[in-house]
Amino acid sequence: MPELEDSTVKPKATFDPNILQDLLPLYYKRLFPHKQFYRWMSYGRSESSVFSNREFSFTLQDDIYIRYQSFETQQELEREICSKAPFKIDIGAVYNIRPKDHRGSTAIQPVQRELVFDIDMTDYDDIRTCCNEANVCQLCWKFMSIACRVLDEALREDFGFEHLLWVFSGRRGIHCWVSDKAARHLDTAARSAIAMYLNLLISGGEGTASRVIIHDEMHHSVRRAYRIVAPLFEEICLVDQNMFGKPEGVRKLLALVQDASVRAELEKRFKTVANDSKGVWKEFVAYFDELRMSGNSNRYRRFKFIVEEVTLAFTYPRLDINVTKGFNHLLKSPFCVHPKTGKVCIPFNPNIASKFDPTDVPTIIDLLKEVNAFDEKNTVEGEENRSKIKDYKKTSMFKGTVIFEEFLRKLEQTFKGKAAALSDMKMEF
C-alpha cells in the first residue's frame, strides 16, 4: 500500500478533494464492504431478480454520470466498482427488467424500492445560528439527532417497520433506508401518504420560520414528537442557538402568531427582555398562560396549542418529502466517500444519535493511515497473520460496519429459507 506521507495516525486535517481519485481505488479494494453490500441489495435472493434488476448509478471524475447499470453477481458489481472507482454510488429502484437493457424498451417500470428519507442541514438555515450552508457542528447536529428519534419512533410504532438503516450523508445530513418487504413494495401513492403524514411543517415563506398547525386535538404522533422535542427545546433553541437573542429571531417567533393584536402585546413584553432568548420564551409562555386563565375562552381557543406548535416548528424534522415520494429516486449509497469532505457515509445507531459526532467521522485519508499504522505495529506477528484481519477492522470505520452487520443480521432472519423455496419453485415444470 502506498505511503500517505507517513503511517502515523494524526489529528484530522482539512481534506483536499484533488487527491480523491488517487485514494478511491485503494479504498474500494481494501475497505468498502462489498460482501455486506451485496447481502443487503440481494435480500437473501428471497425474491426473483431483486439484485439483477436493481439500478446502480456511478458518478465518475469530472461529474461523468453513468445510470442504469445492473449486475448479475456480487463479483461483477465488485469488479466494476474497483475498476471505475466512482466518486459516488447511487442506489435506485428494482425494475421489471434489467436496467442495463432499458434502451429501446418502453416497458421499464420500477417495481420495488426501499422507503427512503433524506434530511439536509441546510433546511435548518433559517433557525440555526451556529453554522450555515454546508457546515455542520455538534450544536446543530442536535437537530439531526431529534429528527432521527422522531422519525425512527414514528416509522416503527405507527407503521410497524423494523429494518431501518440510518446513515450519515458524509457532509451535512442523514439518510434513512426502510428495508422491510412491505416498505419496499409500497406504490407511489402510499409513499406520498407516508411522507405527508410525517411532514408536519408548513412553509412560512421567505424570511419566516415554517409553522405547525394543531387543530382541536393533538394527534398521537404529534403528541409523541412533542414529548421527544420539548425537553430539548431550551438547550437547543434557547441556549445553543440563542434563537431569540436578536431582533430577527424575535420577528420569526412573532410571525408564528396569527393575530396582529396579540403580536403587538407580545412585542411590548419582549422589549423588557431584549437580547435574552430564555427571557423572550418565558414571556411568550407566560402570556398564553395568562390568556388561558383570563376566562376569555373564545380568544384562548385560537391559541390552545400555540406553545406546542412553536416548539415543534423550531425542532420537528425537516424532510425532503420529494425524496420519499419518488419511487425511482436515486440516493447515495452507504459507505461512499463524500467528494467534498472525504468523509465516509457511515451508518450510525439511532438510539444514540445524540452521541454521534459528524465532525469526527473518518476521512478516506484517516482510514488508509489507520490501516498502515495497524500493519506497521503488528509486523512482528508476520505478514500472513496480519492478512487474516479484514482491513476495515483495523480502522475507525469498524463501528459503522458493525452497525451495518447487525442491521443485516436482523433483516436476513425475516427471509430465511425463502431463497431455497424460490429455487425449488423455479425447478418445477
Short mmCIF file of C-alpha atoms in Angstrom, two decimals:
data_model
loop_
_atom_site.label_atom_id
_atom_site.label_comp_id
_atom_site.label_asym_id
_atom_site.label_seq_id
_atom_site.Cartn_x
_atom_site.Cartn_y
_atom_site.Cartn_z
CA MET A 1 0.00 0.00 0.00
CA PRO A 2 1.48 3.41 -0.93
CA GLU A 3 2.67 5.70 1.84
CA LEU A 4 0.31 8.53 2.76
CA GLU A 5 3.02 10.99 3.87
CA ASP A 6 3.59 8.78 6.90
CA SER A 7 1.70 5.98 8.59
CA THR A 8 1.31 7.64 11.98
CA VAL A 9 -2.33 8.44 12.75
CA LYS A 10 -2.61 12.20 13.30
CA PRO A 11 -5.47 14.61 14.08
CA LYS A 12 -7.80 15.17 11.14
CA ALA A 13 -6.78 17.93 8.74
CA THR A 14 -8.63 19.78 6.01
CA PHE A 15 -9.40 17.40 3.17
CA ASP A 16 -8.06 18.13 -0.31
CA PRO A 17 -10.61 16.80 -2.87
CA ASN A 18 -7.92 16.73 -5.58
CA ILE A 19 -6.33 13.60 -4.11
CA LEU A 20 -9.55 11.58 -4.04
CA GLN A 21 -9.01 9.99 -7.45
CA ASP A 22 -5.72 8.51 -6.23
CA LEU A 23 -7.16 7.13 -2.98
CA LEU A 24 -10.50 5.70 -4.10
CA PRO A 25 -9.02 2.62 -5.84
CA LEU A 26 -7.35 1.68 -2.54
CA TYR A 27 -10.50 2.35 -0.57
CA TYR A 28 -12.71 0.22 -2.81
CA LYS A 29 -10.19 -2.58 -2.93
CA ARG A 30 -9.41 -2.76 0.77
CA LEU A 31 -12.14 -1.08 2.82
CA PHE A 32 -15.51 -0.96 1.06
CA PRO A 33 -17.74 -3.76 2.49
CA HIS A 34 -18.59 -5.42 -0.83
CA LYS A 35 -19.88 -8.66 0.67
CA GLN A 36 -22.22 -6.96 3.16
CA PHE A 37 -23.39 -4.52 0.49
CA TYR A 38 -24.38 -7.42 -1.76
CA ARG A 39 -26.16 -9.17 1.12
CA TRP A 40 -28.29 -6.07 1.56
CA MET A 41 -29.06 -5.48 -2.11
CA SER A 42 -29.82 -9.16 -2.83
CA TYR A 43 -32.13 -9.65 0.19
CA GLY A 44 -31.01 -13.24 0.53
CA ARG A 45 -32.25 -13.91 -3.02
CA SER A 46 -35.70 -14.21 -1.42
CA GLU A 47 -37.33 -12.55 -4.44
CA SER A 48 -36.70 -13.18 -8.12
CA SER A 49 -34.31 -10.74 -9.83
CA VAL A 50 -34.20 -8.44 -6.80
CA PHE A 51 -30.45 -7.88 -7.32
CA SER A 52 -30.04 -8.27 -11.08
CA ASN A 53 -32.86 -5.79 -11.78
CA ARG A 54 -31.56 -3.15 -9.39
CA GLU A 55 -30.28 0.14 -10.82
CA PHE A 56 -26.89 1.44 -9.69
CA SER A 57 -25.53 4.78 -10.80
CA PHE A 58 -21.88 5.83 -10.76
CA THR A 59 -20.58 9.39 -10.73
CA LEU A 60 -17.01 9.42 -12.00
CA GLN A 61 -14.37 12.14 -12.00
CA ASP A 62 -15.38 15.41 -13.72
CA ASP A 63 -19.06 14.64 -13.00
CA ILE A 64 -19.34 11.88 -15.59
CA TYR A 65 -22.65 10.25 -14.72
CA ILE A 66 -23.47 6.62 -15.61
CA ARG A 67 -27.05 5.50 -14.96
CA TYR A 68 -28.99 2.28 -15.49
CA GLN A 69 -26.20 -0.08 -14.52
CA SER A 70 -27.10 -3.53 -13.26
CA PHE A 71 -25.17 -6.64 -12.32
CA GLU A 72 -25.76 -10.38 -12.06
CA THR A 73 -23.45 -11.24 -9.16
CA GLN A 74 -21.56 -9.76 -6.24
CA GLN A 75 -18.29 -10.39 -8.06
CA GLU A 76 -19.45 -8.48 -11.15
CA LEU A 77 -20.53 -5.47 -9.08
CA GLU A 78 -17.34 -5.50 -7.02
CA ARG A 79 -15.18 -5.77 -10.12
CA GLU A 80 -16.94 -2.79 -11.72
CA ILE A 81 -16.71 -0.66 -8.56
CA CYS A 82 -13.00 -1.39 -8.17
CA SER A 83 -12.38 -0.79 -11.88
CA LYS A 84 -14.21 2.53 -12.16
CA ALA A 85 -13.55 3.78 -8.59
CA PRO A 86 -16.65 6.04 -8.67
CA PHE A 87 -16.68 9.32 -6.75
CA LYS A 88 -20.26 8.45 -5.79
CA ILE A 89 -22.51 5.39 -5.96
CA ASP A 90 -26.26 5.98 -6.06
CA ILE A 91 -28.83 3.26 -5.46
CA GLY A 92 -32.04 3.27 -7.49
CA ALA A 93 -35.12 1.10 -7.75
CA VAL A 94 -35.56 -2.54 -8.70
CA TYR A 95 -37.17 -2.61 -12.16
CA ASN A 96 -39.27 -5.12 -14.06
CA ILE A 97 -36.33 -5.63 -16.47
CA ARG A 98 -32.58 -5.33 -16.12
CA PRO A 99 -31.80 -1.60 -16.19
CA LYS A 100 -28.82 -2.16 -18.48
CA ASP A 101 -31.31 -3.46 -21.08
CA HIS A 102 -33.54 -0.38 -20.87
CA ARG A 103 -32.52 1.13 -24.21
CA GLY A 104 -35.19 0.54 -26.78
CA SER A 105 -37.60 -0.71 -24.14
CA THR A 106 -40.72 1.30 -23.35
CA ALA A 107 -41.80 -1.17 -20.70
CA ILE A 108 -39.25 -0.37 -17.98
CA GLN A 109 -41.06 0.30 -14.68
CA PRO A 110 -39.88 0.38 -11.05
CA VAL A 111 -41.41 -2.46 -9.04
CA GLN A 112 -39.82 -2.04 -5.62
CA ARG A 113 -37.51 0.24 -3.72
CA GLU A 114 -36.62 0.94 -0.08
CA LEU A 115 -38.69 3.67 1.56
CA VAL A 116 -36.10 6.42 1.96
CA PHE A 117 -35.84 9.67 3.91
CA ASP A 118 -33.37 12.50 3.41
CA ILE A 119 -32.81 15.32 5.91
CA ASP A 120 -30.38 18.08 4.98
CA MET A 121 -28.94 20.55 7.47
CA THR A 122 -29.30 23.43 5.01
CA ASP A 123 -33.06 23.20 5.55
CA TYR A 124 -32.40 24.45 9.09
CA ASP A 125 -30.52 27.56 7.96
CA ASP A 126 -33.46 29.81 8.83
CA ILE A 127 -33.26 28.82 12.51
CA ARG A 128 -29.71 27.66 13.29
CA THR A 129 -27.20 30.34 14.23
CA CYS A 130 -24.04 28.29 14.79
CA CYS A 131 -23.45 27.35 11.12
CA ASN A 132 -24.94 27.77 7.66
CA GLU A 133 -24.93 26.18 4.21
CA ALA A 134 -22.79 23.02 4.06
CA ASN A 135 -21.24 23.47 7.50
CA VAL A 136 -22.27 21.36 10.48
CA CYS A 137 -21.08 21.19 14.09
CA GLN A 138 -22.04 19.30 17.23
CA LEU A 139 -24.53 22.02 18.18
CA CYS A 140 -26.65 21.90 15.02
CA TRP A 141 -26.21 18.11 14.80
CA LYS A 142 -28.70 18.05 17.70
CA PHE A 143 -31.42 18.90 15.15
CA MET A 144 -30.42 15.76 13.22
CA SER A 145 -30.46 13.71 16.42
CA ILE A 146 -34.01 14.87 17.17
CA ALA A 147 -35.09 14.16 13.59
CA CYS A 148 -33.71 10.65 13.84
CA ARG A 149 -35.53 9.92 17.10
CA VAL A 150 -38.86 11.36 15.95
CA LEU A 151 -38.87 9.54 12.61
CA ASP A 152 -37.50 6.27 13.95
CA GLU A 153 -40.24 6.02 16.57
CA ALA A 154 -42.96 7.05 14.11
CA LEU A 155 -41.89 4.54 11.46
CA ARG A 156 -41.69 1.71 13.99
CA GLU A 157 -44.76 2.48 16.11
CA ASP A 158 -47.19 3.89 13.53
CA PHE A 159 -46.28 1.73 10.53
CA GLY A 160 -44.72 -1.35 12.12
CA PHE A 161 -41.45 -1.12 10.17
CA GLU A 162 -38.47 -2.84 11.80
CA HIS A 163 -35.48 -2.71 9.46
CA LEU A 164 -34.25 0.88 9.37
CA LEU A 165 -30.70 1.77 8.36
CA TRP A 166 -29.62 5.28 9.41
CA VAL A 167 -26.61 6.73 7.57
CA PHE A 168 -24.63 9.97 7.90
CA SER A 169 -24.51 11.52 4.42
CA GLY A 170 -20.81 12.42 4.65
CA ARG A 171 -21.32 16.16 4.94
CA ARG A 172 -24.48 17.81 6.27
CA GLY A 173 -27.35 15.39 6.62
CA ILE A 174 -28.76 11.95 7.26
CA HIS A 175 -30.50 9.26 5.22
CA CYS A 176 -32.85 6.53 6.39
CA TRP A 177 -33.39 3.32 4.39
CA VAL A 178 -36.51 1.38 5.43
CA SER A 179 -35.86 -2.10 4.09
CA ASP A 180 -38.86 -4.15 5.26
CA LYS A 181 -40.50 -6.05 2.40
CA ALA A 182 -43.78 -4.18 2.99
CA ALA A 183 -41.94 -0.85 2.70
CA ARG A 184 -40.07 -1.85 -0.45
CA HIS A 185 -43.29 -2.78 -2.24
CA LEU A 186 -45.21 0.41 -1.45
CA ASP A 187 -46.56 2.17 -4.53
CA THR A 188 -46.11 5.89 -5.22
CA ALA A 189 -49.43 6.86 -3.62
CA ALA A 190 -48.57 5.03 -0.40
CA ARG A 191 -45.09 6.60 -0.26
CA SER A 192 -46.64 10.02 -0.73
CA ALA A 193 -49.18 9.33 2.01
CA ILE A 194 -46.44 8.35 4.48
CA ALA A 195 -44.35 11.38 3.54
CA MET A 196 -47.30 13.72 4.09
CA TYR A 197 -48.24 12.01 7.36
CA LEU A 198 -44.74 12.60 8.72
CA ASN A 199 -44.40 16.13 7.34
CA LEU A 200 -45.89 18.50 9.96
CA LEU A 201 -44.23 21.69 8.80
CA ILE A 202 -45.96 24.24 6.60
CA SER A 203 -43.65 26.63 4.79
CA GLY A 204 -43.82 30.14 6.21
CA GLY A 205 -42.32 31.81 3.16
CA GLU A 206 -39.07 33.67 2.63
CA GLY A 207 -37.53 35.01 5.85
CA THR A 208 -40.03 33.40 8.20
CA ALA A 209 -39.97 30.13 10.12
CA SER A 210 -42.09 27.19 8.99
CA ARG A 211 -45.19 26.67 11.10
CA VAL A 212 -47.10 23.77 12.63
CA ILE A 213 -50.88 23.88 12.99
CA ILE A 214 -52.62 21.68 15.58
CA HIS A 215 -56.39 21.71 15.38
CA ASP A 216 -58.86 20.74 18.13
CA GLU A 217 -56.84 17.78 19.44
CA MET A 218 -53.22 16.65 19.19
CA HIS A 219 -52.82 13.53 17.04
CA HIS A 220 -50.99 10.79 18.92
CA SER A 221 -48.00 11.00 16.56
CA VAL A 222 -47.74 14.76 17.13
CA ARG A 223 -48.01 14.24 20.89
CA ARG A 224 -45.21 11.66 20.74
CA ALA A 225 -42.99 14.02 18.71
CA TYR A 226 -43.67 16.83 21.19
CA ARG A 227 -42.74 14.52 24.06
CA ILE A 228 -39.37 13.95 22.39
CA VAL A 229 -38.55 17.55 21.46
CA ALA A 230 -39.98 19.52 24.41
CA PRO A 231 -37.28 18.55 26.99
CA LEU A 232 -34.58 19.58 24.49
CA PHE A 233 -36.10 22.87 23.33
CA GLU A 234 -34.40 25.09 25.91
CA GLU A 235 -30.97 23.52 25.46
CA ILE A 236 -31.00 23.56 21.66
CA CYS A 237 -33.09 26.60 20.73
CA LEU A 238 -32.60 28.98 23.64
CA VAL A 239 -29.04 28.18 24.74
CA ASP A 240 -27.10 26.59 21.85
CA GLN A 241 -28.72 28.58 19.04
CA ASN A 242 -29.91 31.61 21.09
CA MET A 243 -32.70 31.90 18.53
CA PHE A 244 -34.48 34.87 20.08
CA GLY A 245 -31.37 36.76 21.14
CA LYS A 246 -31.56 39.06 18.12
CA PRO A 247 -34.46 41.04 16.61
CA GLU A 248 -34.54 38.79 13.54
CA GLY A 249 -35.22 35.72 15.70
CA VAL A 250 -37.91 37.55 17.67
CA ARG A 251 -39.61 38.54 14.41
CA LYS A 252 -39.69 34.88 13.35
CA LEU A 253 -41.27 33.93 16.67
CA LEU A 254 -43.91 36.67 16.38
CA ALA A 255 -44.69 35.65 12.80
CA LEU A 256 -45.99 32.33 14.13
CA VAL A 257 -48.78 34.15 16.00
CA GLN A 258 -51.72 34.70 13.64
CA ASP A 259 -53.24 37.71 15.39
CA ALA A 260 -51.97 41.28 14.97
CA SER A 261 -53.20 42.50 18.38
CA VAL A 262 -51.61 39.55 20.19
CA ARG A 263 -48.34 40.11 18.31
CA ALA A 264 -48.37 43.78 19.37
CA GLU A 265 -48.91 42.83 23.04
CA LEU A 266 -46.12 40.25 22.89
CA GLU A 267 -43.77 42.71 21.23
CA LYS A 268 -44.22 45.12 24.17
CA ARG A 269 -43.44 42.37 26.67
CA PHE A 270 -40.37 41.27 24.72
CA LYS A 271 -38.84 44.74 24.98
CA THR A 272 -38.28 44.17 28.69
CA VAL A 273 -36.12 41.09 27.95
CA ALA A 274 -34.36 42.16 24.74
CA ASN A 275 -31.43 40.01 23.57
CA ASP A 276 -32.34 37.24 26.02
CA SER A 277 -33.73 34.08 24.38
CA LYS A 278 -34.73 32.49 27.68
CA GLY A 279 -36.43 35.71 28.79
CA VAL A 280 -38.33 36.06 25.49
CA TRP A 281 -39.56 32.48 25.66
CA LYS A 282 -40.57 32.84 29.31
CA GLU A 283 -42.66 35.93 28.43
CA PHE A 284 -44.18 34.11 25.44
CA VAL A 285 -45.30 31.13 27.54
CA ALA A 286 -46.48 33.37 30.39
CA TYR A 287 -48.63 35.48 28.06
CA PHE A 288 -50.62 32.48 26.82
CA ASP A 289 -50.86 31.02 30.34
CA GLU A 290 -52.42 34.31 31.43
CA LEU A 291 -54.76 34.23 28.44
CA ARG A 292 -55.88 30.72 29.41
CA MET A 293 -56.58 31.84 32.99
CA SER A 294 -58.40 35.00 31.90
CA GLY A 295 -61.67 33.23 31.22
CA ASN A 296 -61.83 34.50 27.64
CA SER A 297 -62.36 31.03 26.22
CA ASN A 298 -63.14 32.15 22.68
CA ARG A 299 -59.88 34.05 22.37
CA TYR A 300 -57.84 31.37 24.11
CA ARG A 301 -59.25 28.55 21.95
CA ARG A 302 -57.42 30.02 18.96
CA PHE A 303 -54.12 29.62 20.81
CA LYS A 304 -54.78 26.41 22.73
CA PHE A 305 -51.68 24.67 21.33
CA ILE A 306 -49.55 27.70 20.44
CA VAL A 307 -46.64 26.74 22.72
CA GLU A 308 -46.60 23.20 21.32
CA GLU A 309 -46.91 24.49 17.75
CA VAL A 310 -43.97 26.88 18.14
CA THR A 311 -41.82 24.28 19.90
CA LEU A 312 -42.41 21.82 17.05
CA ALA A 313 -41.93 24.50 14.36
CA PHE A 314 -38.37 25.05 15.57
CA THR A 315 -37.43 21.42 16.24
CA TYR A 316 -39.50 18.99 14.11
CA PRO A 317 -37.68 17.09 11.30
CA ARG A 318 -37.43 18.98 8.03
CA LEU A 319 -37.96 16.27 5.44
CA ASP A 320 -37.21 16.44 1.76
CA ILE A 321 -40.55 14.81 1.01
CA ASN A 322 -39.88 14.53 -2.72
CA VAL A 323 -37.12 12.02 -2.00
CA THR A 324 -39.58 9.87 -0.03
CA LYS A 325 -42.39 10.22 -2.58
CA GLY A 326 -40.25 9.27 -5.57
CA PHE A 327 -40.37 5.57 -6.38
CA ASN A 328 -37.27 5.67 -8.58
CA HIS A 329 -35.36 8.44 -6.80
CA LEU A 330 -31.62 7.80 -6.62
CA LEU A 331 -29.96 8.10 -3.20
CA LYS A 332 -26.30 7.95 -2.27
CA SER A 333 -25.13 4.56 -1.07
CA PRO A 334 -23.83 3.92 2.44
CA PHE A 335 -20.02 3.67 2.61
CA CYS A 336 -19.47 6.11 -0.24
CA VAL A 337 -16.79 8.75 0.28
CA HIS A 338 -18.13 12.29 0.07
CA PRO A 339 -16.11 14.02 -2.67
CA LYS A 340 -16.02 17.40 -0.88
CA THR A 341 -15.22 16.30 2.68
CA GLY A 342 -13.56 12.92 2.11
CA LYS A 343 -15.76 11.54 4.90
CA VAL A 344 -17.36 8.12 4.67
CA CYS A 345 -21.16 7.85 4.60
CA ILE A 346 -21.21 5.79 7.74
CA PRO A 347 -24.18 4.02 9.40
CA PHE A 348 -24.95 5.08 12.97
CA ASN A 349 -27.14 3.83 15.80
CA PRO A 350 -30.38 5.86 16.01
CA ASN A 351 -30.72 5.05 19.72
CA ILE A 352 -27.58 7.04 20.50
CA ALA A 353 -27.71 9.55 17.65
CA SER A 354 -27.05 12.37 20.12
CA LYS A 355 -23.59 10.90 20.79
CA PHE A 356 -22.67 10.75 17.11
CA ASP A 357 -20.15 13.46 16.19
CA PRO A 358 -20.24 14.48 12.50
CA THR A 359 -17.00 16.42 12.91
CA ASP A 360 -15.20 13.24 13.98
CA VAL A 361 -16.26 10.98 11.10
CA PRO A 362 -13.15 9.49 9.49
CA THR A 363 -11.99 10.65 6.08
CA ILE A 364 -10.57 8.31 3.46
CA ILE A 365 -7.08 9.59 4.37
CA ASP A 366 -7.64 8.78 8.06
CA LEU A 367 -8.76 5.26 7.22
CA LEU A 368 -5.86 4.43 4.95
CA LYS A 369 -3.40 5.80 7.50
CA GLU A 370 -5.04 3.69 10.20
CA VAL A 371 -4.54 0.57 8.09
CA ASN A 372 -0.87 1.44 7.57
CA ALA A 373 -0.41 2.18 11.27
CA PHE A 374 -2.02 -1.11 12.30
CA ASP A 375 0.06 -3.11 9.85
CA GLU A 376 3.33 -1.48 10.93
CA LYS A 377 2.53 -2.00 14.61
CA ASN A 378 1.83 -5.67 14.02
CA THR A 379 4.72 -6.58 11.73
CA VAL A 380 6.14 -8.79 14.46
CA GLU A 381 3.13 -11.05 14.05
CA GLY A 382 4.15 -11.80 10.48
CA GLU A 383 2.55 -10.83 7.18
CA GLU A 384 0.46 -14.00 6.99
CA ASN A 385 -1.25 -13.42 10.35
CA ARG A 386 -1.92 -9.74 9.61
CA SER A 387 -3.58 -10.52 6.31
CA LYS A 388 -6.27 -12.58 8.05
CA ILE A 389 -7.72 -9.46 9.64
CA LYS A 390 -10.13 -7.56 7.42
CA ASP A 391 -8.74 -4.11 6.66
CA TYR A 392 -11.88 -2.26 7.76
CA LYS A 393 -11.50 -3.89 11.20
CA LYS A 394 -8.20 -2.05 11.55
CA THR A 395 -9.89 1.34 11.28
CA SER A 396 -12.36 3.69 12.95
CA MET A 397 -14.87 2.66 10.26
CA PHE A 398 -15.28 -0.65 12.06
CA LYS A 399 -18.06 0.62 14.35
CA GLY A 400 -20.15 1.62 11.32
CA THR A 401 -19.69 -1.77 9.69
CA VAL A 402 -20.76 -3.50 12.92
CA ILE A 403 -23.99 -1.46 12.89
CA PHE A 404 -24.49 -2.45 9.23
CA GLU A 405 -23.85 -6.13 10.07
CA GLU A 406 -26.40 -6.03 12.89
CA PHE A 407 -28.96 -4.43 10.56
CA LEU A 408 -28.31 -7.20 8.00
CA ARG A 409 -28.48 -9.97 10.60
CA LYS A 410 -31.97 -8.91 11.73
CA LEU A 411 -33.12 -8.33 8.16
CA GLU A 412 -31.90 -11.74 6.98
CA GLN A 413 -33.83 -13.50 9.74
CA THR A 414 -37.06 -12.41 8.01
CA PHE A 415 -36.37 -14.34 4.81
CA LYS A 416 -34.56 -17.45 6.00
CA GLY A 417 -35.47 -20.38 3.82
CA LYS A 418 -37.22 -18.25 1.21
CA ALA A 419 -34.29 -18.36 -1.21
CA ALA A 420 -34.38 -22.15 -1.20
CA ALA A 421 -38.16 -22.15 -1.70
CA LEU A 422 -37.78 -19.73 -4.62
CA SER A 423 -35.15 -22.01 -6.16
CA ASP A 424 -37.47 -25.02 -5.83
CA MET A 425 -40.32 -23.12 -7.49
CA LYS A 426 -38.12 -22.32 -10.48
CA MET A 427 -37.34 -26.01 -10.96
CA GLU A 428 -40.99 -27.03 -11.10
CA PHE A 429 -42.34 -27.89 -14.58
#
